[in-house]
Every structure is written in C-alpha cells, then in structure tokens.
mmCIF file of N, CA and C in Angstrom:
data_model
loop_
_atom_site.group_PDB
_atom_site.id
_atom_site.type_symbol
_atom_site.label_atom_id
_atom_site.label_comp_id
_atom_site.label_asym_id
_atom_site.label_seq_id
_atom_site.Cartn_x
_atom_site.Cartn_y
_atom_site.Cartn_z
ATOM 1 N N MET A 247 0.806 -63.787 21.500
ATOM 2 C CA MET A 247 0.790 -64.090 20.084
ATOM 3 C C MET A 247 2.211 -64.043 19.548
ATOM 4 N N SER A 248 2.516 -64.930 18.648
ATOM 5 C CA SER A 248 3.859 -64.990 18.074
ATOM 6 C C SER A 248 3.759 -64.800 16.565
ATOM 7 N N TRP A 249 4.728 -64.061 16.018
ATOM 8 C CA TRP A 249 4.757 -63.807 14.595
ATOM 9 C C TRP A 249 5.997 -64.432 14.001
ATOM 10 N N VAL A 250 5.935 -64.689 12.723
ATOM 11 C CA VAL A 250 7.099 -65.157 11.994
ATOM 12 C C VAL A 250 7.785 -63.928 11.416
ATOM 13 N N ILE A 251 9.036 -63.753 11.762
ATOM 14 C CA ILE A 251 9.809 -62.606 11.283
ATOM 15 C C ILE A 251 10.575 -63.038 10.038
ATOM 16 N N ASP A 252 10.504 -62.221 9.003
ATOM 17 C CA ASP A 252 11.161 -62.544 7.741
ATOM 18 C C ASP A 252 12.622 -62.907 7.953
ATOM 19 N N GLU A 253 13.075 -63.914 7.230
ATOM 20 C CA GLU A 253 14.430 -64.442 7.431
ATOM 21 C C GLU A 253 15.533 -63.469 7.062
ATOM 22 N N GLN A 254 15.256 -62.444 6.260
ATOM 23 C CA GLN A 254 16.288 -61.448 5.926
ATOM 24 C C GLN A 254 16.812 -60.742 7.176
ATOM 25 N N PHE A 255 16.003 -60.708 8.227
ATOM 26 C CA PHE A 255 16.397 -60.035 9.461
ATOM 27 C C PHE A 255 17.318 -60.885 10.332
ATOM 28 N N GLU A 256 17.500 -62.134 9.982
ATOM 29 C CA GLU A 256 18.347 -63.055 10.761
ATOM 30 C C GLU A 256 19.817 -62.762 10.486
ATOM 31 N N THR A 257 20.307 -61.675 11.086
ATOM 32 C CA THR A 257 21.714 -61.282 10.927
ATOM 33 C C THR A 257 22.355 -61.161 12.305
ATOM 34 N N SER A 258 23.670 -61.148 12.333
ATOM 35 C CA SER A 258 24.351 -61.010 13.623
ATOM 36 C C SER A 258 24.047 -59.658 14.271
ATOM 37 N N ALA A 259 23.863 -58.624 13.466
ATOM 38 C CA ALA A 259 23.556 -57.296 14.011
ATOM 39 C C ALA A 259 22.206 -57.274 14.726
ATOM 40 N N ASN A 260 21.311 -58.157 14.334
ATOM 41 C CA ASN A 260 19.971 -58.186 14.917
ATOM 42 C C ASN A 260 19.793 -59.260 15.988
ATOM 43 N N LYS A 261 20.864 -59.921 16.369
ATOM 44 C CA LYS A 261 20.739 -61.063 17.279
ATOM 45 C C LYS A 261 19.967 -60.721 18.559
ATOM 46 N N GLU A 262 20.376 -59.667 19.275
ATOM 47 C CA GLU A 262 19.722 -59.313 20.537
ATOM 48 C C GLU A 262 18.287 -58.850 20.338
ATOM 49 N N VAL A 263 18.061 -58.029 19.320
ATOM 50 C CA VAL A 263 16.713 -57.513 19.106
ATOM 51 C C VAL A 263 15.763 -58.630 18.678
ATOM 52 N N LEU A 264 16.224 -59.564 17.856
ATOM 53 C CA LEU A 264 15.369 -60.684 17.458
ATOM 54 C C LEU A 264 15.061 -61.600 18.631
ATOM 55 N N PHE A 265 16.030 -61.790 19.508
ATOM 56 C CA PHE A 265 15.790 -62.592 20.708
ATOM 57 C C PHE A 265 14.659 -61.959 21.527
ATOM 58 N N PHE A 266 14.736 -60.650 21.719
ATOM 59 C CA PHE A 266 13.696 -59.928 22.458
ATOM 60 C C PHE A 266 12.340 -60.058 21.765
ATOM 61 N N LEU A 267 12.309 -59.817 20.459
ATOM 62 C CA LEU A 267 11.042 -59.850 19.724
ATOM 63 C C LEU A 267 10.400 -61.234 19.745
ATOM 64 N N LYS A 268 11.217 -62.257 19.573
ATOM 65 C CA LYS A 268 10.674 -63.616 19.578
ATOM 66 C C LYS A 268 10.216 -64.032 20.973
ATOM 67 N N LYS A 269 10.949 -63.602 21.978
ATOM 68 C CA LYS A 269 10.613 -63.968 23.356
ATOM 69 C C LYS A 269 9.343 -63.253 23.830
ATOM 70 N N CYS A 270 9.226 -61.980 23.521
ATOM 71 C CA CYS A 270 8.141 -61.160 24.069
ATOM 72 C C CYS A 270 6.946 -60.983 23.134
ATOM 73 N N SER A 271 7.131 -61.214 21.846
ATOM 74 C CA SER A 271 6.055 -61.017 20.853
ATOM 75 C C SER A 271 5.290 -59.718 21.095
ATOM 76 N N PRO A 272 5.984 -58.583 21.091
ATOM 77 C CA PRO A 272 5.307 -57.325 21.423
ATOM 78 C C PRO A 272 4.346 -56.859 20.338
ATOM 79 N N SER A 273 3.379 -56.110 20.776
ATOM 80 C CA SER A 273 2.447 -55.477 19.850
ATOM 81 C C SER A 273 2.787 -53.989 19.793
ATOM 82 N N ALA A 274 2.070 -53.251 18.963
ATOM 83 C CA ALA A 274 2.224 -51.796 18.899
ATOM 84 C C ALA A 274 0.855 -51.185 18.619
ATOM 85 N N HIS A 275 0.470 -50.248 19.444
ATOM 86 C CA HIS A 275 -0.806 -49.563 19.279
ATOM 87 C C HIS A 275 -0.777 -48.720 18.010
ATOM 88 N N SER A 276 -1.903 -48.637 17.332
ATOM 89 C CA SER A 276 -1.956 -47.911 16.057
ATOM 90 C C SER A 276 -1.588 -46.436 16.209
ATOM 91 N N ASP A 277 -1.939 -45.788 17.328
ATOM 92 C CA ASP A 277 -1.552 -44.381 17.531
ATOM 93 C C ASP A 277 -0.034 -44.241 17.635
ATOM 94 N N LEU A 278 0.592 -45.190 18.312
ATOM 95 C CA LEU A 278 2.048 -45.168 18.431
ATOM 96 C C LEU A 278 2.700 -45.411 17.070
ATOM 97 N N VAL A 279 2.137 -46.316 16.296
ATOM 98 C CA VAL A 279 2.674 -46.591 14.955
ATOM 99 C C VAL A 279 2.593 -45.329 14.101
ATOM 100 N N ASP A 280 1.506 -44.577 14.233
ATOM 101 C CA ASP A 280 1.391 -43.310 13.490
ATOM 102 C C ASP A 280 2.535 -42.367 13.858
ATOM 103 N N GLU A 281 2.829 -42.245 15.162
ATOM 104 C CA GLU A 281 3.943 -41.393 15.608
ATOM 105 C C GLU A 281 5.277 -41.909 15.060
ATOM 106 N N PHE A 282 5.445 -43.223 15.094
ATOM 107 C CA PHE A 282 6.661 -43.875 14.608
ATOM 108 C C PHE A 282 6.872 -43.585 13.122
ATOM 109 N N MET A 283 5.817 -43.764 12.341
ATOM 110 C CA MET A 283 5.914 -43.527 10.898
ATOM 111 C C MET A 283 6.175 -42.046 10.612
ATOM 112 N N PHE A 284 5.517 -41.174 11.362
ATOM 113 C CA PHE A 284 5.727 -39.739 11.188
ATOM 114 C C PHE A 284 7.184 -39.383 11.475
ATOM 115 N N ALA A 285 7.733 -39.911 12.570
ATOM 116 C CA ALA A 285 9.131 -39.643 12.918
ATOM 117 C C ALA A 285 10.071 -40.160 11.837
ATOM 118 N N GLY A 286 9.767 -41.304 11.284
ATOM 119 C CA GLY A 286 10.617 -41.895 10.258
ATOM 120 C C GLY A 286 10.588 -41.179 8.928
ATOM 121 N N GLN A 287 9.547 -40.389 8.682
ATOM 122 C CA GLN A 287 9.450 -39.659 7.419
ATOM 123 C C GLN A 287 10.611 -38.694 7.220
ATOM 124 N N SER A 288 11.148 -38.191 8.312
ATOM 125 C CA SER A 288 12.242 -37.217 8.196
ATOM 126 C C SER A 288 13.603 -37.894 8.039
ATOM 127 N N ALA A 289 13.614 -39.211 8.054
ATOM 128 C CA ALA A 289 14.877 -39.949 7.999
ATOM 129 C C ALA A 289 15.004 -40.650 6.646
ATOM 130 N N SER A 290 15.966 -40.230 5.850
ATOM 131 C CA SER A 290 16.139 -40.874 4.554
ATOM 132 C C SER A 290 16.806 -42.235 4.732
ATOM 133 N N GLY A 291 16.382 -43.176 3.937
ATOM 134 C CA GLY A 291 16.979 -44.506 3.970
ATOM 135 C C GLY A 291 16.299 -45.479 4.906
ATOM 136 N N VAL A 292 15.236 -45.052 5.582
ATOM 137 C CA VAL A 292 14.542 -45.959 6.487
ATOM 138 C C VAL A 292 13.555 -46.834 5.703
ATOM 139 N N HIS A 293 13.464 -48.058 6.121
ATOM 140 C CA HIS A 293 12.474 -48.998 5.598
ATOM 141 C C HIS A 293 11.650 -49.445 6.797
ATOM 142 N N PHE A 294 10.365 -49.673 6.580
ATOM 143 C CA PHE A 294 9.499 -50.088 7.684
ATOM 144 C C PHE A 294 9.073 -51.537 7.502
ATOM 145 N N TYR A 295 8.906 -52.210 8.627
ATOM 146 C CA TYR A 295 8.517 -53.617 8.610
ATOM 147 C C TYR A 295 7.603 -53.917 9.789
ATOM 148 N N CYS A 296 6.568 -54.678 9.512
ATOM 149 C CA CYS A 296 5.691 -55.202 10.553
ATOM 150 C C CYS A 296 5.309 -56.616 10.129
ATOM 151 N N PRO A 297 5.522 -57.607 10.991
ATOM 152 C CA PRO A 297 5.237 -58.984 10.598
ATOM 153 C C PRO A 297 3.750 -59.306 10.504
ATOM 154 N N ASP A 298 2.878 -58.485 11.111
ATOM 155 C CA ASP A 298 1.449 -58.786 11.105
ATOM 156 C C ASP A 298 0.662 -57.534 11.465
ATOM 157 N N THR A 299 0.384 -56.692 10.471
ATOM 158 C CA THR A 299 -0.312 -55.432 10.737
ATOM 159 C C THR A 299 -1.745 -55.648 11.203
ATOM 160 N N SER A 300 -2.397 -56.685 10.751
ATOM 161 C CA SER A 300 -3.791 -56.903 11.148
ATOM 162 C C SER A 300 -3.928 -57.246 12.628
ATOM 163 N N ASN A 301 -2.854 -57.722 13.253
ATOM 164 C CA ASN A 301 -2.890 -58.038 14.677
ATOM 165 C C ASN A 301 -2.015 -57.097 15.501
ATOM 166 N N TYR A 302 -1.702 -55.919 14.937
ATOM 167 C CA TYR A 302 -0.966 -54.878 15.651
ATOM 168 C C TYR A 302 0.375 -55.354 16.209
ATOM 169 N N ALA A 303 1.109 -56.078 15.402
ATOM 170 C CA ALA A 303 2.458 -56.498 15.808
ATOM 171 C C ALA A 303 3.352 -55.271 15.924
ATOM 172 N N PHE A 304 4.539 -55.457 16.478
ATOM 173 C CA PHE A 304 5.526 -54.377 16.565
ATOM 174 C C PHE A 304 5.811 -53.832 15.171
ATOM 175 N N PHE A 305 6.324 -52.619 15.111
ATOM 176 C CA PHE A 305 6.802 -52.020 13.873
ATOM 177 C C PHE A 305 8.293 -51.771 14.028
ATOM 178 N N ALA A 306 9.037 -52.040 12.967
ATOM 179 C CA ALA A 306 10.484 -51.825 12.982
ATOM 180 C C ALA A 306 10.880 -50.843 11.890
ATOM 181 N N GLY A 307 11.901 -50.056 12.192
ATOM 182 C CA GLY A 307 12.569 -49.247 11.189
ATOM 183 C C GLY A 307 13.920 -49.901 10.955
ATOM 184 N N HIS A 308 14.276 -50.127 9.699
ATOM 185 C CA HIS A 308 15.531 -50.822 9.413
ATOM 186 C C HIS A 308 16.229 -50.231 8.206
ATOM 187 N N LEU A 309 17.502 -50.547 8.098
ATOM 188 C CA LEU A 309 18.324 -50.132 6.957
ATOM 189 C C LEU A 309 18.083 -51.083 5.784
ATOM 190 N N ALA A 310 18.653 -50.760 4.645
ATOM 191 C CA ALA A 310 18.509 -51.612 3.462
ATOM 192 C C ALA A 310 19.089 -53.007 3.684
ATOM 193 N N ASP A 311 20.077 -53.123 4.586
ATOM 194 C CA ASP A 311 20.670 -54.437 4.865
ATOM 195 C C ASP A 311 19.908 -55.208 5.958
ATOM 196 N N TYR A 312 18.726 -54.692 6.335
ATOM 197 C CA TYR A 312 17.817 -55.307 7.318
ATOM 198 C C TYR A 312 18.275 -55.150 8.767
ATOM 199 N N THR A 313 19.252 -54.305 9.025
ATOM 200 C CA THR A 313 19.626 -54.015 10.403
ATOM 201 C C THR A 313 18.522 -53.175 11.031
ATOM 202 N N ILE A 314 17.937 -53.673 12.105
ATOM 203 C CA ILE A 314 16.861 -52.969 12.790
ATOM 204 C C ILE A 314 17.473 -51.879 13.662
ATOM 205 N N VAL A 315 16.974 -50.637 13.491
ATOM 206 C CA VAL A 315 17.516 -49.501 14.235
ATOM 207 C C VAL A 315 16.460 -48.801 15.090
ATOM 208 N N ALA A 316 15.196 -49.144 14.914
ATOM 209 C CA ALA A 316 14.135 -48.503 15.684
ATOM 210 C C ALA A 316 12.934 -49.437 15.767
ATOM 211 N N LEU A 317 12.196 -49.326 16.863
ATOM 212 C CA LEU A 317 11.002 -50.151 17.075
ATOM 213 C C LEU A 317 9.904 -49.329 17.725
ATOM 214 N N ALA A 318 8.665 -49.618 17.339
ATOM 215 C CA ALA A 318 7.489 -49.123 18.047
ATOM 216 C C ALA A 318 6.934 -50.317 18.810
ATOM 217 N N LEU A 319 6.788 -50.148 20.132
ATOM 218 C CA LEU A 319 6.389 -51.250 21.001
ATOM 219 C C LEU A 319 5.283 -50.822 21.961
ATOM 220 N N GLY A 320 4.288 -51.642 22.110
ATOM 221 C CA GLY A 320 3.240 -51.408 23.094
ATOM 222 C C GLY A 320 2.413 -50.181 22.792
ATOM 223 N N MET A 321 2.022 -49.498 23.870
ATOM 224 C CA MET A 321 1.176 -48.315 23.720
ATOM 225 C C MET A 321 1.957 -47.014 23.727
ATOM 226 N N HIS A 322 3.180 -47.032 24.252
ATOM 227 C CA HIS A 322 3.899 -45.757 24.359
ATOM 228 C C HIS A 322 5.411 -45.916 24.432
ATOM 229 N N ARG A 323 5.981 -46.739 23.553
ATOM 230 C CA ARG A 323 7.435 -46.881 23.599
ATOM 231 C C ARG A 323 8.003 -46.948 22.181
ATOM 232 N N ILE A 324 8.877 -45.994 21.885
ATOM 233 C CA ILE A 324 9.643 -46.009 20.640
ATOM 234 C C ILE A 324 11.104 -46.100 21.048
ATOM 235 N N VAL A 325 11.798 -47.105 20.538
ATOM 236 C CA VAL A 325 13.186 -47.326 20.934
ATOM 237 C C VAL A 325 14.110 -47.227 19.725
ATOM 238 N N PHE A 326 15.302 -46.702 19.976
ATOM 239 C CA PHE A 326 16.299 -46.510 18.927
ATOM 240 C C PHE A 326 17.603 -47.177 19.330
ATOM 241 N N ARG A 327 18.288 -47.761 18.345
ATOM 242 C CA ARG A 327 19.634 -48.315 18.542
ATOM 243 C C ARG A 327 20.637 -47.199 18.263
ATOM 244 N N LEU A 328 21.433 -46.870 19.279
ATOM 245 C CA LEU A 328 22.391 -45.771 19.161
ATOM 246 C C LEU A 328 23.763 -46.214 19.640
ATOM 247 N N PRO A 329 24.828 -45.633 19.096
ATOM 248 C CA PRO A 329 26.166 -45.935 19.620
ATOM 249 C C PRO A 329 26.309 -45.345 21.020
ATOM 250 N N ARG A 330 27.184 -45.938 21.839
ATOM 251 C CA ARG A 330 27.329 -45.555 23.249
ATOM 252 C C ARG A 330 27.446 -44.043 23.476
ATOM 253 N N PRO A 331 28.256 -43.297 22.731
ATOM 254 C CA PRO A 331 28.337 -41.859 23.008
ATOM 255 C C PRO A 331 26.987 -41.140 22.842
ATOM 256 N N LEU A 332 26.164 -41.601 21.932
ATOM 257 C CA LEU A 332 24.866 -40.969 21.729
ATOM 258 C C LEU A 332 23.822 -41.436 22.734
ATOM 259 N N VAL A 333 24.034 -42.596 23.357
ATOM 260 C CA VAL A 333 23.093 -43.080 24.367
ATOM 261 C C VAL A 333 22.995 -42.070 25.502
ATOM 262 N N CYS A 334 24.126 -41.584 25.960
ATOM 263 C CA CYS A 334 24.133 -40.583 27.042
ATOM 264 C C CYS A 334 23.406 -39.308 26.613
ATOM 265 N N ASP A 335 23.651 -38.858 25.385
ATOM 266 C CA ASP A 335 22.961 -37.674 24.874
ATOM 267 C C ASP A 335 21.453 -37.909 24.820
ATOM 268 N N ALA A 336 21.053 -39.086 24.378
ATOM 269 C CA ALA A 336 19.618 -39.395 24.268
ATOM 270 C C ALA A 336 18.963 -39.419 25.644
ATOM 271 N N ILE A 337 19.652 -39.943 26.633
ATOM 272 C CA ILE A 337 19.104 -39.974 27.993
ATOM 273 C C ILE A 337 18.953 -38.549 28.530
ATOM 274 N N HIS A 338 19.943 -37.704 28.276
ATOM 275 C CA HIS A 338 19.840 -36.305 28.703
ATOM 276 C C HIS A 338 18.770 -35.555 27.919
ATOM 277 N N ASN A 339 18.318 -36.131 26.824
ATOM 278 C CA ASN A 339 17.299 -35.518 25.976
ATOM 279 C C ASN A 339 15.916 -36.142 26.218
ATOM 280 N N GLY A 340 15.762 -36.836 27.324
ATOM 281 C CA GLY A 340 14.445 -37.372 27.680
ATOM 282 C C GLY A 340 14.254 -38.855 27.461
ATOM 283 N N GLY A 341 15.268 -39.548 26.962
ATOM 284 C CA GLY A 341 15.161 -40.986 26.748
ATOM 285 C C GLY A 341 15.518 -41.762 27.997
ATOM 286 N N SER A 342 15.298 -43.058 27.944
ATOM 287 C CA SER A 342 15.726 -43.933 29.035
ATOM 288 C C SER A 342 16.277 -45.220 28.439
ATOM 289 N N LEU A 343 17.207 -45.818 29.159
ATOM 290 C CA LEU A 343 17.786 -47.072 28.675
ATOM 291 C C LEU A 343 16.699 -48.117 28.492
ATOM 292 N N PHE A 344 16.887 -48.984 27.508
ATOM 293 C CA PHE A 344 15.970 -50.099 27.272
ATOM 294 C C PHE A 344 16.807 -51.383 27.267
ATOM 295 N N PRO A 345 17.253 -51.821 28.439
ATOM 296 C CA PRO A 345 18.176 -52.955 28.535
ATOM 297 C C PRO A 345 17.547 -54.296 28.140
ATOM 298 N N GLU A 346 16.241 -54.324 27.961
ATOM 299 C CA GLU A 346 15.583 -55.556 27.536
ATOM 300 C C GLU A 346 16.147 -56.059 26.206
ATOM 301 N N ILE A 347 16.653 -55.112 25.398
ATOM 302 C CA ILE A 347 17.259 -55.500 24.116
ATOM 303 C C ILE A 347 18.776 -55.462 24.219
ATOM 304 N N GLY A 348 19.314 -54.364 24.743
ATOM 305 C CA GLY A 348 20.766 -54.235 24.823
ATOM 306 C C GLY A 348 21.158 -52.853 25.285
ATOM 307 N N ARG A 349 22.441 -52.684 25.541
ATOM 308 C CA ARG A 349 22.962 -51.424 26.085
ATOM 309 C C ARG A 349 22.859 -50.254 25.132
ATOM 310 N N GLU A 350 22.709 -50.509 23.858
ATOM 311 C CA GLU A 350 22.672 -49.408 22.887
ATOM 312 C C GLU A 350 21.256 -48.978 22.517
ATOM 313 N N TRP A 351 20.249 -49.472 23.212
ATOM 314 C CA TRP A 351 18.859 -49.139 22.912
ATOM 315 C C TRP A 351 18.322 -48.137 23.926
ATOM 316 N N VAL A 352 17.707 -47.061 23.394
ATOM 317 C CA VAL A 352 17.135 -45.996 24.215
ATOM 318 C C VAL A 352 15.667 -45.834 23.854
ATOM 319 N N SER A 353 14.854 -45.682 24.887
ATOM 320 C CA SER A 353 13.408 -45.605 24.745
ATOM 321 C C SER A 353 12.900 -44.184 24.938
ATOM 322 N N PHE A 354 11.926 -43.806 24.129
ATOM 323 C CA PHE A 354 11.199 -42.548 24.290
ATOM 324 C C PHE A 354 9.719 -42.891 24.358
ATOM 325 N N ALA A 355 8.986 -42.209 25.228
ATOM 326 C CA ALA A 355 7.569 -42.511 25.433
ATOM 327 C C ALA A 355 6.724 -41.279 25.126
ATOM 328 N N PRO A 356 6.137 -41.206 23.932
ATOM 329 C CA PRO A 356 5.355 -40.025 23.548
ATOM 330 C C PRO A 356 4.231 -39.688 24.511
ATOM 331 N N SER A 357 3.474 -40.659 24.939
ATOM 332 C CA SER A 357 2.307 -40.359 25.773
ATOM 333 C C SER A 357 2.679 -39.991 27.203
ATOM 334 N N LEU A 358 3.925 -40.238 27.598
ATOM 335 C CA LEU A 358 4.350 -39.924 28.955
ATOM 336 C C LEU A 358 5.175 -38.646 29.022
ATOM 337 N N ASN A 359 5.277 -37.935 27.920
ATOM 338 C CA ASN A 359 6.165 -36.795 27.830
ATOM 339 C C ASN A 359 5.411 -35.493 28.041
ATOM 340 N N SER A 360 6.036 -34.526 28.682
ATOM 341 C CA SER A 360 5.391 -33.247 28.967
ATOM 342 C C SER A 360 5.643 -32.190 27.880
ATOM 343 N N GLU A 361 6.452 -32.503 26.895
ATOM 344 C CA GLU A 361 6.731 -31.553 25.817
ATOM 345 C C GLU A 361 5.516 -31.391 24.920
ATOM 346 N N SER A 362 5.536 -30.323 24.138
ATOM 347 C CA SER A 362 4.478 -30.165 23.145
ATOM 348 C C SER A 362 4.603 -31.282 22.118
ATOM 349 N N GLU A 363 3.512 -31.591 21.461
ATOM 350 C CA GLU A 363 3.515 -32.653 20.447
ATOM 351 C C GLU A 363 4.505 -32.345 19.328
ATOM 352 N N VAL A 364 4.555 -31.090 18.910
ATOM 353 C CA VAL A 364 5.454 -30.685 17.830
ATOM 354 C C VAL A 364 6.912 -30.884 18.252
ATOM 355 N N ASP A 365 7.258 -30.426 19.458
ATOM 356 C CA ASP A 365 8.630 -30.577 19.934
ATOM 357 C C ASP A 365 9.006 -32.042 20.091
ATOM 358 N N PHE A 366 8.076 -32.831 20.594
ATOM 359 C CA PHE A 366 8.384 -34.243 20.780
ATOM 360 C C PHE A 366 8.545 -34.952 19.442
ATOM 361 N N ARG A 367 7.738 -34.603 18.452
ATOM 362 C CA ARG A 367 7.877 -35.201 17.120
ATOM 363 C C ARG A 367 9.227 -34.834 16.511
ATOM 364 N N ARG A 368 9.665 -33.614 16.709
ATOM 365 C CA ARG A 368 10.990 -33.209 16.216
ATOM 366 C C ARG A 368 12.072 -34.059 16.868
ATOM 367 N N LYS A 369 11.933 -34.268 18.179
ATOM 368 C CA LYS A 369 12.914 -35.067 18.920
ATOM 369 C C LYS A 369 12.952 -36.491 18.376
ATOM 370 N N LEU A 370 11.795 -37.103 18.166
ATOM 371 C CA LEU A 370 11.763 -38.463 17.624
ATOM 372 C C LEU A 370 12.390 -38.522 16.239
ATOM 373 N N GLY A 371 12.097 -37.546 15.401
ATOM 374 C CA GLY A 371 12.694 -37.496 14.073
ATOM 375 C C GLY A 371 14.205 -37.385 14.138
ATOM 376 N N TYR A 372 14.686 -36.546 15.059
ATOM 377 C CA TYR A 372 16.124 -36.380 15.248
ATOM 378 C C TYR A 372 16.774 -37.703 15.626
ATOM 379 N N TRP A 373 16.231 -38.423 16.607
ATOM 380 C CA TRP A 373 16.838 -39.677 17.048
ATOM 381 C C TRP A 373 16.674 -40.776 16.006
ATOM 382 N N PHE A 374 15.611 -40.723 15.233
ATOM 383 C CA PHE A 374 15.450 -41.681 14.135
ATOM 384 C C PHE A 374 16.577 -41.481 13.127
ATOM 385 N N ARG A 375 16.832 -40.229 12.763
ATOM 386 C CA ARG A 375 17.914 -39.944 11.809
ATOM 387 C C ARG A 375 19.275 -40.368 12.372
ATOM 388 N N LYS A 376 19.519 -40.091 13.647
ATOM 389 C CA LYS A 376 20.783 -40.488 14.276
ATOM 390 C C LYS A 376 20.944 -42.009 14.255
ATOM 391 N N ALA A 377 19.883 -42.731 14.556
ATOM 392 C CA ALA A 377 19.947 -44.195 14.557
ATOM 393 C C ALA A 377 20.271 -44.727 13.166
ATOM 394 N N LEU A 378 19.695 -44.126 12.147
ATOM 395 C CA LEU A 378 19.972 -44.570 10.777
ATOM 396 C C LEU A 378 21.393 -44.252 10.359
ATOM 397 N N MET A 379 21.837 -43.034 10.646
ATOM 398 C CA MET A 379 23.173 -42.614 10.213
ATOM 399 C C MET A 379 24.274 -43.381 10.927
ATOM 400 N N THR A 380 24.107 -43.620 12.206
ATOM 401 C CA THR A 380 25.184 -44.241 12.979
ATOM 402 C C THR A 380 25.225 -45.755 12.848
ATOM 403 N N ASN A 381 24.184 -46.344 12.290
ATOM 404 C CA ASN A 381 24.162 -47.789 12.092
ATOM 405 C C ASN A 381 24.392 -48.189 10.632
ATOM 406 N N ALA A 382 24.467 -47.181 9.771
ATOM 407 C CA ALA A 382 24.638 -47.463 8.342
ATOM 408 C C ALA A 382 26.036 -47.972 8.043
#
C-alpha cells in the first residue's frame, strides 16, 4: 500500500527518509504506535504525523520545520535520527544501525528487548529527546 505524504515534508533534510518511506510504504502496528507516542510525550517540541491512520501507516515524529527525527515502523521498530557521535552511544545502549534510511538512523525494538517495560520506555523517551534536540 502506498500513501501520499504531505508536501511540507519534501525538504532536503528528509530526502533519504522520504525515499525509504515511498519505496517501502511501511506500516506500524497499533501497539508499537502506542509505545512511540508514549516515548514522545517526554519530548517537548515533537509533532506527530501519520499519512493514513485507518490503514496503520507508519508514524513519524518531526520538528516544527517538518524534519522527521523518529519513526514507528512495522511491529517492533522505532528509529531515531541522531548525529554520528550519538549513534555509537545509542548502539551501546541497545540500538542497532538502520542503514535502510541512512547512517544517522538507529533502531530500537521494544518487543525484542529483555529490559523491563519501564526501563525500556525511559530509554525510548531519552533517545526521542536526543533526536529532537540534536536535529533542531
């Protein structure tokens, strides 16, 4: 399934992520979206976007200028755009590279993690805030 993504997102900063989204047309499971929204609550300045909620399209977290900094994808993948120095920290903190979009994207998988739910939610909130602050 393919969705139409609002034209405000057509920026140079979003070039790689939009290419991925248009090529793959990813969905996002409602349980994952709940985790994504919960993590984003602790991050000031985040805006949420989904091109088609009735068909479980991906969910994006973006800045006021429409730069996408986080995505909920599939059944168990939340990815964040981070600057290179933080990518290494995120990997040491349980993340993994997500080269499908670009070198600055790191993936966390809630359902595949052995941490407690509370600890993992804190971790997601932390990386959500870092993604917003470092891309602002």
